[in-house]
Coordinates of C-alpha atoms in Angstrom, one line a residue:
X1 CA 51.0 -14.8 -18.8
X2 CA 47.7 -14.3 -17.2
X3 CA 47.0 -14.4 -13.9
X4 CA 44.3 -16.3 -14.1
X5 CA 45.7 -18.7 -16.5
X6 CA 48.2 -20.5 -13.6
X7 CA 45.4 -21.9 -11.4
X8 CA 46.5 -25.3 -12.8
X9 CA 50.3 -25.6 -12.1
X10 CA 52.9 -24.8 -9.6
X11 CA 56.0 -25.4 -12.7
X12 CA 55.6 -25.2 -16.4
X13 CA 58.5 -27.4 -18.2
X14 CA 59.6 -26.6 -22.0
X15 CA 62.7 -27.8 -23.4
X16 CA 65.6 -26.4 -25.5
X17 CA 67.7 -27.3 -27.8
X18 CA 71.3 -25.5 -29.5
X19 CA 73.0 -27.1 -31.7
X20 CA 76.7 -25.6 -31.2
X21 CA 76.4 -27.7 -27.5
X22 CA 77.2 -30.9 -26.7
X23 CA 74.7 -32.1 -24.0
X24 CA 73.4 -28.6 -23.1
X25 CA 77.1 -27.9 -21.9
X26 CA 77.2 -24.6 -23.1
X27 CA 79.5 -21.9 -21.4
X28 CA 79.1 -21.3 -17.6
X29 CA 80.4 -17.9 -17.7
X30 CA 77.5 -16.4 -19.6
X31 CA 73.6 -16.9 -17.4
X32 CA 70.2 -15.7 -18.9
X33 CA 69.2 -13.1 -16.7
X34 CA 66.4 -12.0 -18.6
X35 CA 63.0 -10.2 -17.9
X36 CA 59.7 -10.9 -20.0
X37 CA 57.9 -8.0 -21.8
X38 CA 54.8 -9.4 -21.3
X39 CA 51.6 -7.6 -22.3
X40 CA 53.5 -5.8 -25.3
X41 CA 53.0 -7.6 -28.3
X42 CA 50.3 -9.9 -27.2
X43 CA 47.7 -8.3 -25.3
X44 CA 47.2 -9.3 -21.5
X45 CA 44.4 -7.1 -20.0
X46 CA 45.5 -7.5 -16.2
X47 CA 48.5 -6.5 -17.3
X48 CA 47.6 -3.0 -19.0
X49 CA 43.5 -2.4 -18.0
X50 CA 43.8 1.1 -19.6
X51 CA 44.3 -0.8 -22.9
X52 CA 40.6 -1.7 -22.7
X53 CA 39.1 1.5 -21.6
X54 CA 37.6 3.0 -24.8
X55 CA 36.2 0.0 -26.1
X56 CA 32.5 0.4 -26.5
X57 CA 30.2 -2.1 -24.9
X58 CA 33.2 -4.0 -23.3
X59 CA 31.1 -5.4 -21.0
X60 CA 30.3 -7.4 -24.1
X61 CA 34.4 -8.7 -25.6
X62 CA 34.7 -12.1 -27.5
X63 CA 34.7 -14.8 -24.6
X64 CA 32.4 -12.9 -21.9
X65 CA 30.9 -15.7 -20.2
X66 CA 26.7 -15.0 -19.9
X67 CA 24.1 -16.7 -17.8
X68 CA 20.6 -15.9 -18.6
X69 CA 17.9 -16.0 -15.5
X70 CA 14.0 -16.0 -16.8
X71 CA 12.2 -13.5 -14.6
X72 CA 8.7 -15.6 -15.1
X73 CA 10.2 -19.4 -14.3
X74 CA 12.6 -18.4 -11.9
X75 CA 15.4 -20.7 -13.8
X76 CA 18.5 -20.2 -16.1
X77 CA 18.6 -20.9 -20.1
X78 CA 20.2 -23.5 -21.0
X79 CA 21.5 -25.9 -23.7
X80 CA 20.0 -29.1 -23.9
X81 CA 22.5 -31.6 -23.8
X82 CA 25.3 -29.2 -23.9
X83 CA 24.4 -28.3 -27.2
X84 CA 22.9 -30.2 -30.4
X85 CA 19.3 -29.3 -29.9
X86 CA 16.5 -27.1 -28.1
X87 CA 17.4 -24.2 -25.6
X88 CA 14.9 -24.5 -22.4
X89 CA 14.7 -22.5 -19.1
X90 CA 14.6 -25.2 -16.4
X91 CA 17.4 -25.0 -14.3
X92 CA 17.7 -24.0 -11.1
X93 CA 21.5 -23.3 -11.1
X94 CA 24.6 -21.9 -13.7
X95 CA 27.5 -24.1 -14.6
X96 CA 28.7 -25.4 -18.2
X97 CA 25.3 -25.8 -20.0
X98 CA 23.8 -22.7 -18.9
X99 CA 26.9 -20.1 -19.5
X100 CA 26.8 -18.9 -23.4
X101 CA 30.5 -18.1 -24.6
X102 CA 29.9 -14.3 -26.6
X103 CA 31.5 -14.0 -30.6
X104 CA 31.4 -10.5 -30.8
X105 CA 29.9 -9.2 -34.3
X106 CA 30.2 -5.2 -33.6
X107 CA 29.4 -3.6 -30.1
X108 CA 25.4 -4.5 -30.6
X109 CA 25.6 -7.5 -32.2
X110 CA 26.5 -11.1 -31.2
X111 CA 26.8 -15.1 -31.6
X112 CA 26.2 -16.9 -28.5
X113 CA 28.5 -20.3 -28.4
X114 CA 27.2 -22.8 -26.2
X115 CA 29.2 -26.3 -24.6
X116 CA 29.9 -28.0 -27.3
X117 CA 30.4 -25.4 -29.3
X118 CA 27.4 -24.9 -31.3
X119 CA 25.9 -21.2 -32.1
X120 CA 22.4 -20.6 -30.7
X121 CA 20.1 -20.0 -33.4
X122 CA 16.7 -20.2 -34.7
X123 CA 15.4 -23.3 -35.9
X124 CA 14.9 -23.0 -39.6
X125 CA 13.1 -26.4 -40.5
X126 CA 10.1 -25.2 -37.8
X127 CA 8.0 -21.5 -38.0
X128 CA 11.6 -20.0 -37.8
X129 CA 10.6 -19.1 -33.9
X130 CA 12.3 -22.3 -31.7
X131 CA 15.5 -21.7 -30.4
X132 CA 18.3 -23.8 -30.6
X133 CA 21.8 -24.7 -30.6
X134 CA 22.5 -26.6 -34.0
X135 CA 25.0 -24.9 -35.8
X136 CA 28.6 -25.3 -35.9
X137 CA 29.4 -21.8 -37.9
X138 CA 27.2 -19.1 -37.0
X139 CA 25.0 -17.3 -39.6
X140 CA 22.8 -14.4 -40.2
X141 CA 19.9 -16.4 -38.0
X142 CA 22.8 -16.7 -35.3
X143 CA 23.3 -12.9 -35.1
X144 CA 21.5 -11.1 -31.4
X145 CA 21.3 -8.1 -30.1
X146 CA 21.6 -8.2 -26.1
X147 CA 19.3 -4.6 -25.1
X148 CA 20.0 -3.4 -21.2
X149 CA 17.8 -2.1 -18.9
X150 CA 19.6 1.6 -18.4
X151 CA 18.6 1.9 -15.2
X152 CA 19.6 -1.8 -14.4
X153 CA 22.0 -3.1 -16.4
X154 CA 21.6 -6.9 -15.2
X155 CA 18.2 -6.9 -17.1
X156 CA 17.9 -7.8 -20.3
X157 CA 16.2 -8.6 -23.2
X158 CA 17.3 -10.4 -26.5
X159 CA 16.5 -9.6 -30.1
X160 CA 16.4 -12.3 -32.3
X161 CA 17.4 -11.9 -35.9
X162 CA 13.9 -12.3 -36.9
X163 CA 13.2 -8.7 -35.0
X164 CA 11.5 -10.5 -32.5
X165 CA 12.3 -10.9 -28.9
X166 CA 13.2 -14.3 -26.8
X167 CA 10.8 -15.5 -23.9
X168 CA 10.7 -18.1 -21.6
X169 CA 6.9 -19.2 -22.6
X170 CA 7.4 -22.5 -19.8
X171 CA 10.5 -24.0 -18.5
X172 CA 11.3 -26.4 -21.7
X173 CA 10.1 -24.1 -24.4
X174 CA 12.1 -20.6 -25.2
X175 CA 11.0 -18.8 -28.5
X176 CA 12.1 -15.9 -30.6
X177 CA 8.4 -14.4 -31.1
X178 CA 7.5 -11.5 -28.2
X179 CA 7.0 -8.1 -29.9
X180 CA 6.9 -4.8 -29.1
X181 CA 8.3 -3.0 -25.4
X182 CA 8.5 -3.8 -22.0
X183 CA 7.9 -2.5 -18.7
X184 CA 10.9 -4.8 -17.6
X185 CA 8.6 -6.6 -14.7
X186 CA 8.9 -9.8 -13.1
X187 CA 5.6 -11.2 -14.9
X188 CA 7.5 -10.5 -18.6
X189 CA 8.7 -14.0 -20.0
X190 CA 11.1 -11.5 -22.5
X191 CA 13.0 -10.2 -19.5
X192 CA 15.6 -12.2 -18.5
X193 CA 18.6 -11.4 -15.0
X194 CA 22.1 -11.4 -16.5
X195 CA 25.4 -12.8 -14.7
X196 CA 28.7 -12.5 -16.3
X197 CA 30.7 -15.0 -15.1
X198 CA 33.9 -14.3 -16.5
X199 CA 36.0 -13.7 -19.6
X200 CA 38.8 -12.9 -21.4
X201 CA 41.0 -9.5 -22.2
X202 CA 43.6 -10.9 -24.4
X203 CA 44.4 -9.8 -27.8
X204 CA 41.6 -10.9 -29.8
X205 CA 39.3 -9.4 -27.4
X206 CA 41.2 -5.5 -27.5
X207 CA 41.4 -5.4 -31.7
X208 CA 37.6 -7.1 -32.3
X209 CA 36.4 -4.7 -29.7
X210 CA 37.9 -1.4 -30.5
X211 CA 37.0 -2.8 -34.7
X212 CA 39.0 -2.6 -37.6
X213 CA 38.4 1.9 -37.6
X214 CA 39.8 2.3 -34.1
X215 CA 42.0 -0.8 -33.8
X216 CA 44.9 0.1 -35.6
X217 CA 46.0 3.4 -33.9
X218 CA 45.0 2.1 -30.6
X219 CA 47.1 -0.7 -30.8
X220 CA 50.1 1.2 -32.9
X221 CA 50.3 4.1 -29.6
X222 CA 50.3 0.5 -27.2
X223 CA 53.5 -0.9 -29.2
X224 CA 55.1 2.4 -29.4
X225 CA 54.5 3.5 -25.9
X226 CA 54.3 0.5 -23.5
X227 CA 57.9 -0.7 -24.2
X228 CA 60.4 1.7 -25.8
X229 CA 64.4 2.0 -26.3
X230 CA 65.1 3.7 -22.5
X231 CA 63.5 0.3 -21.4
X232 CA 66.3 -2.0 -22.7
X233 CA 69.0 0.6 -21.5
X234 CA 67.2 0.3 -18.0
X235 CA 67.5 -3.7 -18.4
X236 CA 71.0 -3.5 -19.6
X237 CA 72.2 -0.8 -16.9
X238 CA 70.9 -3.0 -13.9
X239 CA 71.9 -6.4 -14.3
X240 CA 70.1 -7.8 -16.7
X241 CA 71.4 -9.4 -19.8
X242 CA 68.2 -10.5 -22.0
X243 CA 64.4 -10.4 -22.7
X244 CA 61.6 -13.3 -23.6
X245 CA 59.3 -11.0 -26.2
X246 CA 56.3 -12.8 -26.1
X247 CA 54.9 -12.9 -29.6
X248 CA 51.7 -13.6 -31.4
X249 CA 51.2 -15.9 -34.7
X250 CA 49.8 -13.3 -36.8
X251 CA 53.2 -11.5 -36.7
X252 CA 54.3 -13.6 -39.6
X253 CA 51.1 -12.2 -41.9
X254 CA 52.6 -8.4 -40.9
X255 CA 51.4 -6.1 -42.7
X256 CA 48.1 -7.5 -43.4
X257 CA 47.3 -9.7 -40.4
X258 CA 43.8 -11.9 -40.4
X259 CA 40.8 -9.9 -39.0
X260 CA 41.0 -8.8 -36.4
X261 CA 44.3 -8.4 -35.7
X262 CA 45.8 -5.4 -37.2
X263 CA 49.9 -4.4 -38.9
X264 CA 52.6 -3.0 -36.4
X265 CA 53.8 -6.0 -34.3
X266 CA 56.3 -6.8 -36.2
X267 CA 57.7 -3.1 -36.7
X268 CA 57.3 -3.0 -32.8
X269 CA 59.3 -6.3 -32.3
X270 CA 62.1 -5.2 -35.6
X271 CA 62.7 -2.2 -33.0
X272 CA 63.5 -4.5 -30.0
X273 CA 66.3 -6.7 -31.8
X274 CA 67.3 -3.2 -32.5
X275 CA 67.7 -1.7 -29.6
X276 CA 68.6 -5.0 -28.0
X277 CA 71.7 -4.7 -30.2
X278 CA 72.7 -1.3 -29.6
X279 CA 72.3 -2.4 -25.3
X280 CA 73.8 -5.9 -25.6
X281 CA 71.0 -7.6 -24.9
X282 CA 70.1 -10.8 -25.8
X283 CA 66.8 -12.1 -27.4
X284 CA 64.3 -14.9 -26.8
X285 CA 61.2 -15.1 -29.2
X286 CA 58.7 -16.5 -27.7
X287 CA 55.8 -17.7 -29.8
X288 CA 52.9 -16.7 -27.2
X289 CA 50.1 -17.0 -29.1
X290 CA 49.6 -19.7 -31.6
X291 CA 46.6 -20.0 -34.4
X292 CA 43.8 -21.4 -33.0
X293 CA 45.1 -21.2 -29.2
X294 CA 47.2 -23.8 -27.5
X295 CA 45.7 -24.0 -23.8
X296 CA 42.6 -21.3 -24.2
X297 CA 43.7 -18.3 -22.2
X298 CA 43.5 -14.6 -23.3
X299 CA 48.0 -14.6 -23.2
X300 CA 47.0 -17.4 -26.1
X301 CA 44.4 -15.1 -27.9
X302 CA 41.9 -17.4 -27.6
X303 CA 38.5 -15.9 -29.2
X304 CA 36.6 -17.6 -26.1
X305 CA 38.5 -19.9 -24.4
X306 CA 37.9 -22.8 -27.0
X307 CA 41.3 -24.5 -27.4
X308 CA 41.8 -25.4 -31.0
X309 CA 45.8 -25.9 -31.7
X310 CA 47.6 -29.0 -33.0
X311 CA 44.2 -31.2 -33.9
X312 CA 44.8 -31.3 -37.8
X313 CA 48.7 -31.4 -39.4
X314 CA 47.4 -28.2 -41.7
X315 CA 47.0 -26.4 -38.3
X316 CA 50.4 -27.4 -37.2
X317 CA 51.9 -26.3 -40.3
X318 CA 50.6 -23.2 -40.3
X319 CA 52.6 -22.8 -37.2
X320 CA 55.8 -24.1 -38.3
X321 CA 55.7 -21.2 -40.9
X322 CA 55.5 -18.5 -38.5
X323 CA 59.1 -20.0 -36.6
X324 CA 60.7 -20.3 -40.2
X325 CA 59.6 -16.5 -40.8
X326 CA 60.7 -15.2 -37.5
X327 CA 64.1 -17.3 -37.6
X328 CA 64.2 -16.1 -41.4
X329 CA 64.3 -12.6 -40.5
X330 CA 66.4 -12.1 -37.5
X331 CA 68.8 -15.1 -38.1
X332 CA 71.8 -12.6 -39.0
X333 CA 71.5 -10.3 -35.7
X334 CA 73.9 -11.5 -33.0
X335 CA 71.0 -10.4 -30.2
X336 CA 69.0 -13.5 -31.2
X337 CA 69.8 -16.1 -28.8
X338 CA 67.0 -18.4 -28.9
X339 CA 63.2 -19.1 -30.6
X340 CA 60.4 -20.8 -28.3
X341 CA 58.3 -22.6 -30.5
X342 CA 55.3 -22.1 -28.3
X343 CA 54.2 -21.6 -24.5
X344 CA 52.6 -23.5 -22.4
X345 CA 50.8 -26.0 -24.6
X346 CA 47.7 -27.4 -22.1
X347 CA 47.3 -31.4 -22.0
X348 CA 45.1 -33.2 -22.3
X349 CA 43.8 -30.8 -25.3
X350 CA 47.1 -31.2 -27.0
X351 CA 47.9 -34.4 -27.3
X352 CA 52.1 -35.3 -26.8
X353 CA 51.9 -37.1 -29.7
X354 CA 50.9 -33.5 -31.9
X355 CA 52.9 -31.4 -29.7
X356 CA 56.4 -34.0 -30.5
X357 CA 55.0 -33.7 -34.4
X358 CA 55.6 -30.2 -34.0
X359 CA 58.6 -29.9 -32.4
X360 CA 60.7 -31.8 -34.7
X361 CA 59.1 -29.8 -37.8
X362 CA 59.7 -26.2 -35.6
X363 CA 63.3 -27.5 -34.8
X364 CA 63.9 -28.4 -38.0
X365 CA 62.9 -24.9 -39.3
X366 CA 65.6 -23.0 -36.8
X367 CA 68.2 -24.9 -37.9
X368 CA 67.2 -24.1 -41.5
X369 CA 68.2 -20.7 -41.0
X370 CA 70.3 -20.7 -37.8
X371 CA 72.8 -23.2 -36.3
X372 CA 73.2 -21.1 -33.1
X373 CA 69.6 -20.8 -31.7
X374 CA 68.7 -22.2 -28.7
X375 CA 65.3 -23.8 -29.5
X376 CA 62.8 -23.8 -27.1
X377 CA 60.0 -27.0 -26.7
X378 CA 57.5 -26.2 -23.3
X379 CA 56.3 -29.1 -22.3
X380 CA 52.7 -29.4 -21.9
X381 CA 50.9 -28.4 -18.7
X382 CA 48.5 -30.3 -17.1
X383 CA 48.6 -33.5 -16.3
X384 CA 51.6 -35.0 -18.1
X385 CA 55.2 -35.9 -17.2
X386 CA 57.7 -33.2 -16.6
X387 CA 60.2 -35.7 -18.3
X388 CA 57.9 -36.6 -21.2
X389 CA 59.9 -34.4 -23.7
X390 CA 63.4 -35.9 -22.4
X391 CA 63.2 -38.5 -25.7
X392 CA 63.4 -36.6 -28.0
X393 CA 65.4 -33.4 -26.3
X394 CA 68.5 -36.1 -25.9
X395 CA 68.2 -35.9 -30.0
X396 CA 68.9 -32.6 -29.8
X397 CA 72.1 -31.2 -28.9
X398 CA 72.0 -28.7 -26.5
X399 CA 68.8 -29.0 -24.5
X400 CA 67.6 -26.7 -21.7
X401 CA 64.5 -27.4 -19.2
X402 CA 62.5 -24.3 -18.8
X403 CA 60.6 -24.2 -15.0
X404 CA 58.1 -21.6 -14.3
X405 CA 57.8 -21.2 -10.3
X406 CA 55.0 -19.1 -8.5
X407 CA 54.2 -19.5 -4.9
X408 CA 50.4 -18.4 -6.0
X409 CA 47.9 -20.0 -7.5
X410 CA 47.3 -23.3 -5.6
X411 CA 45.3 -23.5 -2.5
X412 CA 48.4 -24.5 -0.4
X413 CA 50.0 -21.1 -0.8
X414 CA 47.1 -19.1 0.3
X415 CA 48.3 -19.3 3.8
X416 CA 51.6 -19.8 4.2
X417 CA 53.8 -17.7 5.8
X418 CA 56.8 -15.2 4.9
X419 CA 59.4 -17.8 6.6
X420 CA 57.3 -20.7 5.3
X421 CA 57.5 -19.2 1.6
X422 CA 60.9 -18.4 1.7
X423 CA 61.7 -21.8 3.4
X424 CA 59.4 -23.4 0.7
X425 CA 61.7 -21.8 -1.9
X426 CA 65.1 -23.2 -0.4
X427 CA 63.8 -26.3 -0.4
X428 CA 60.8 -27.1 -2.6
X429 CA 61.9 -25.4 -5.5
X430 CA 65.8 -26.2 -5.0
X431 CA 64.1 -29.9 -5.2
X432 CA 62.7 -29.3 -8.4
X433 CA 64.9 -28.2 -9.9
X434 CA 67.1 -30.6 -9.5
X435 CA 65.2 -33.2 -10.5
X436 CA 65.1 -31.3 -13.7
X437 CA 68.7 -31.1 -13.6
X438 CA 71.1 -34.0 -14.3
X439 CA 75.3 -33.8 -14.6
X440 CA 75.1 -35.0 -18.7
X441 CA 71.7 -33.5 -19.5
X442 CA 69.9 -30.7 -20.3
X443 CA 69.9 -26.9 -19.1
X444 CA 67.9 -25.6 -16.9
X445 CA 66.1 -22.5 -17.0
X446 CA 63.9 -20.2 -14.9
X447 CA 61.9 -19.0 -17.3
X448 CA 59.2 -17.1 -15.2
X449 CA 59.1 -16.6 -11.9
X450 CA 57.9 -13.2 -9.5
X451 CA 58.6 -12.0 -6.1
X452 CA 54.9 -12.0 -5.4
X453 CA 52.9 -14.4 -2.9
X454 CA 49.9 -14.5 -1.0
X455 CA 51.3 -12.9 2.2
X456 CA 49.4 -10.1 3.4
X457 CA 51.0 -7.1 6.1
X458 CA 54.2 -8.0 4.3
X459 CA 57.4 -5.5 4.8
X460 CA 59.7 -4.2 2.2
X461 CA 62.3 -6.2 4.0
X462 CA 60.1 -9.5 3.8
X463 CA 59.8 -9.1 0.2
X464 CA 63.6 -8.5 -0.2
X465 CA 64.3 -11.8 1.2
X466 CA 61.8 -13.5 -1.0
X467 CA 63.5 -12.3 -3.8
X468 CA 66.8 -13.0 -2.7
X469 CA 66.1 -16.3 -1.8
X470 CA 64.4 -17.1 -5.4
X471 CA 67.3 -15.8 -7.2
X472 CA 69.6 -17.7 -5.1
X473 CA 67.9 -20.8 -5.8
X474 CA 67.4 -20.1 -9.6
X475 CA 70.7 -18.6 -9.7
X476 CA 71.8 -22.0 -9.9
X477 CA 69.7 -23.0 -13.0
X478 CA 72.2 -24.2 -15.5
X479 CA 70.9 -21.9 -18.7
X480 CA 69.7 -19.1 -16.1
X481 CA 66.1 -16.8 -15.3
X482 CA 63.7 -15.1 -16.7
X483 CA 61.1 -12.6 -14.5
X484 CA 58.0 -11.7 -15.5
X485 CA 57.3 -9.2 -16.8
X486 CA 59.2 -5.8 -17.5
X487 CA 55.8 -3.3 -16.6
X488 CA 52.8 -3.9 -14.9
X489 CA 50.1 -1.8 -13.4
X490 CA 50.4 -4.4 -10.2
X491 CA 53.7 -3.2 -8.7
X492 CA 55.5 -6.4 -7.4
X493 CA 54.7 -7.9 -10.6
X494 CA 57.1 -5.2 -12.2
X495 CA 60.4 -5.8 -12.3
X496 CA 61.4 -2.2 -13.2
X497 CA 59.2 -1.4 -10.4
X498 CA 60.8 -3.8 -8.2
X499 CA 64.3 -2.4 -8.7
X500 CA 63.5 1.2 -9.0
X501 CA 61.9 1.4 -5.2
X502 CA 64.9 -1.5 -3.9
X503 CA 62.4 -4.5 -3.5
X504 CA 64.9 -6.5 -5.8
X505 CA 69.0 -6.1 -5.9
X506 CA 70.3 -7.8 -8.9

């Protein structure tokens, strides 16, 4: 999961359900303690930068957030409105209607989505030269070129489809009709101060970006490389008993995946159960990534952050297939253990009513094909009720609450101590997870969780009793833990890591 992606929660809740199980009572001798392999089969750029290296332009990936500064009015473009009609140059400062979401065509060529989610183009009904943000599909007279300054990359000027250049000609009128070169000076109404103000490095971003020529063996050396067959006899030689294999939707199209994803994920992920088998490892799927992105992050594949999943029952279907293929095909192999029909669903975008549609049709398509499965149902984040999928978990046998814990990504961690993190830990999180927790209920489970905080100066011995005090605490999780992840270029975030150098003691 991406770091970036947290800012919004302290816990993420999913449920589970098994069907052998009365009540989620299944047998206390055997504990998930499992590791994600995050960043393997769907993308996660902080995870592996290198992945991103050889992409041309990649300034410029799907989701690059761009603010435009006109050199002659002193003020940022901007969508009128949010979007709907006329671009203008008038304001003094960047936020939502001035920041222009990039759709990447090729490494020179671009779309330029705007707040509410309209292309910016040029106005056909007019002398073809107005700009404006109208359409809801983008077109050939949506297409731009952005050209850098090469000694000063921040300056720019952008080609219109109609060959021309834009220009700020006033504050409130922007037009696609300056021709010829430029000295790149202040007095040029073409020339224009650029800010990138975030983006995304997720899957979508790596396979559009490298295109469909270089794609395919870039992304076949990842899957082949970034997690092998040494890595689940690591996991099963040092007290681990499982992985969470965090999975994209267009696994289930393998060998022909929609553009641009390309063929090999599922190869990569037929190896795992493999391997898992021949180690005695157990097996979560966890459906990542679903199609048009459940919460708008880069570990969702989001194109540009838009947030898209569960709004229409064809959409939702299209899901359900991908958990009847995946159940389908590994239903016989005794590592499976249990299928997450998705992660980390983000209210208010998806509504609970869509997200419980979808559960009972994902559920229903496990048990088609497996009676032993534990199924797994996150509960949204966001603002919603960490109990809210309790209903309809107590009509499935077997259920299992899935926490995610980080003492990160909320302002009141940023300066707590070692003793007040571990001490938060013992007490906070023992709380919470108890409330999840009930004598005749559900489960629990750990399903992420890291031995990283914001502490800085912090000894090898100080992290060793972070650790230990996490999995004490979610040592007692009734259905067991999960770390994430396996690898990762950020070394506490690396379990292997962790263990090899003695930071962690399992």
């Amino acid at each position: 999961m991406a770091m970036n992606s947290r800012i919004l929660l302290l816990s993420i809740v999913a449920v589970v359900g098994v069907l052998p199980f009365s009540h989620g009572r299944a047998d206390p001798s055997f504990r998930v303690k499992a590791v994600n392999l995050g960043g393997w089969l769907v993308t996660e750029g902080w995870i592996k930068p290198s992945l991103f290296d050889g992409i041309p332009n990649k300034d410029f990936l799907d989701g690059t957030n761009l603010q435009f500064k006109s050199v002659t009015t002193g003020k940022y473009l901007c969508a009128e409105t949010g979007g709907g009609t006329i671009i203008v140059a008038n304001r003094t400062s960047a936020s939502g209607w001035e920041t222009f979401r990039l759709w990447r065509i090729n490494e020179t060529s671009f779309n330029f989505r705007v707040f509410n989610n309209q292309f910016v183009g040029l106005d056909s009904n007019g002398k073809g030269i107005d700009v404006v943000a109208v359409s809801s599909t983008p077109g050939n007279s949506e297409r731009f070129e952005i050209v850098r300054k090469s000694d000063d990359l921040s300056r720019v000027r952008i080609k219109a489809p109609n060959g021309f250049f834009l220009q700020a000609k006033t504050e409130e009128l922007v037009t696609a009709d300056f021709a010829g070169n430029s000295e790149w000076g202040d007095n040029d109404p073409s020339v224009f101060e650029m800010t990138i103000a975030g983006g995304l490095q997720g899957e979508f971003q790596v396979t559009n970006g490298y295109g469909p020529h270089r794609a395919p063996q870039i992304m076949r050396e990842h899957w082949d490389t970034f997690i092998v067959e040494d890595d689940f006899k690591f996991i099963s030689e040092n007290g681990l008993n499982a992985v969470r294999i965090p999975v994209g939707w267009w696994i289930a199209s393998d060998p022909t995946p929609p553009k641009p994803y390309v063929a090999g994920s599922l190869k990569a992920l037929d190896n795992a159960f493999l391997w898992a088998k021949k180690y005695g490892v157990k097996v979560i799927i966890d459906l990542h990534a679903a199609p048009e992105s459940q919460n708008g992050w880069e570990h969702s594949s989001s194109r540009d952050g838009s947030q898209e999943w569960g709004k229409t029952d064809e959409n939702i279907q299209q899901t359900v297939v991908v958990i009847d293929f995946l159940t389908a095909r590994y239903s016989e192999n005794p590592s499976l253990y249990a299928v997450e029909l998705i992660n980390e669903p983000l209210a208010p975008g998806v509504s609970l009513e869509s997200v419980t549609k979808y559960y009972k049709a994902g559920y229903e398509a496990v048990r088609k094909h497996s009676s032993k499965a534990y199924v797994v149902m996150s509960n949204r984040l966001g603002q919603s009720d960490a109990r809210e999928l309790f209903p309809l978990a107590s009509g499935m046998s077997g259920s299992v609450i899935d926490v995610h814990y980080y003492n990160l990504f909320e302002s009141g961690f940023y300066n707590l101590t070692v003793q007040e993190n571990i001490d938060y830990i013992n007490i906070n999180r023992t709380s919470a997870l108890n409330n999840v927790t009930t004598s005749n209920g559900p489960l629990t489970f750990v399903g992420e969780w890291v031995a990283e905080w914001r502490v800085t100066g912090a000894t090898k011995e100080d992290y060793q009793r972070y650790a230990k005090a996490q999995l004490d605490v979610y040592g007692r999780a009734t259905f067991g833990w999960a770390y994430w992840t396996l690898r990762n270029v950020n070394n506490h975030w690396s379990l292997e890591w962790m263990i090899k150098n003695g930071y962690i003691k399992l």
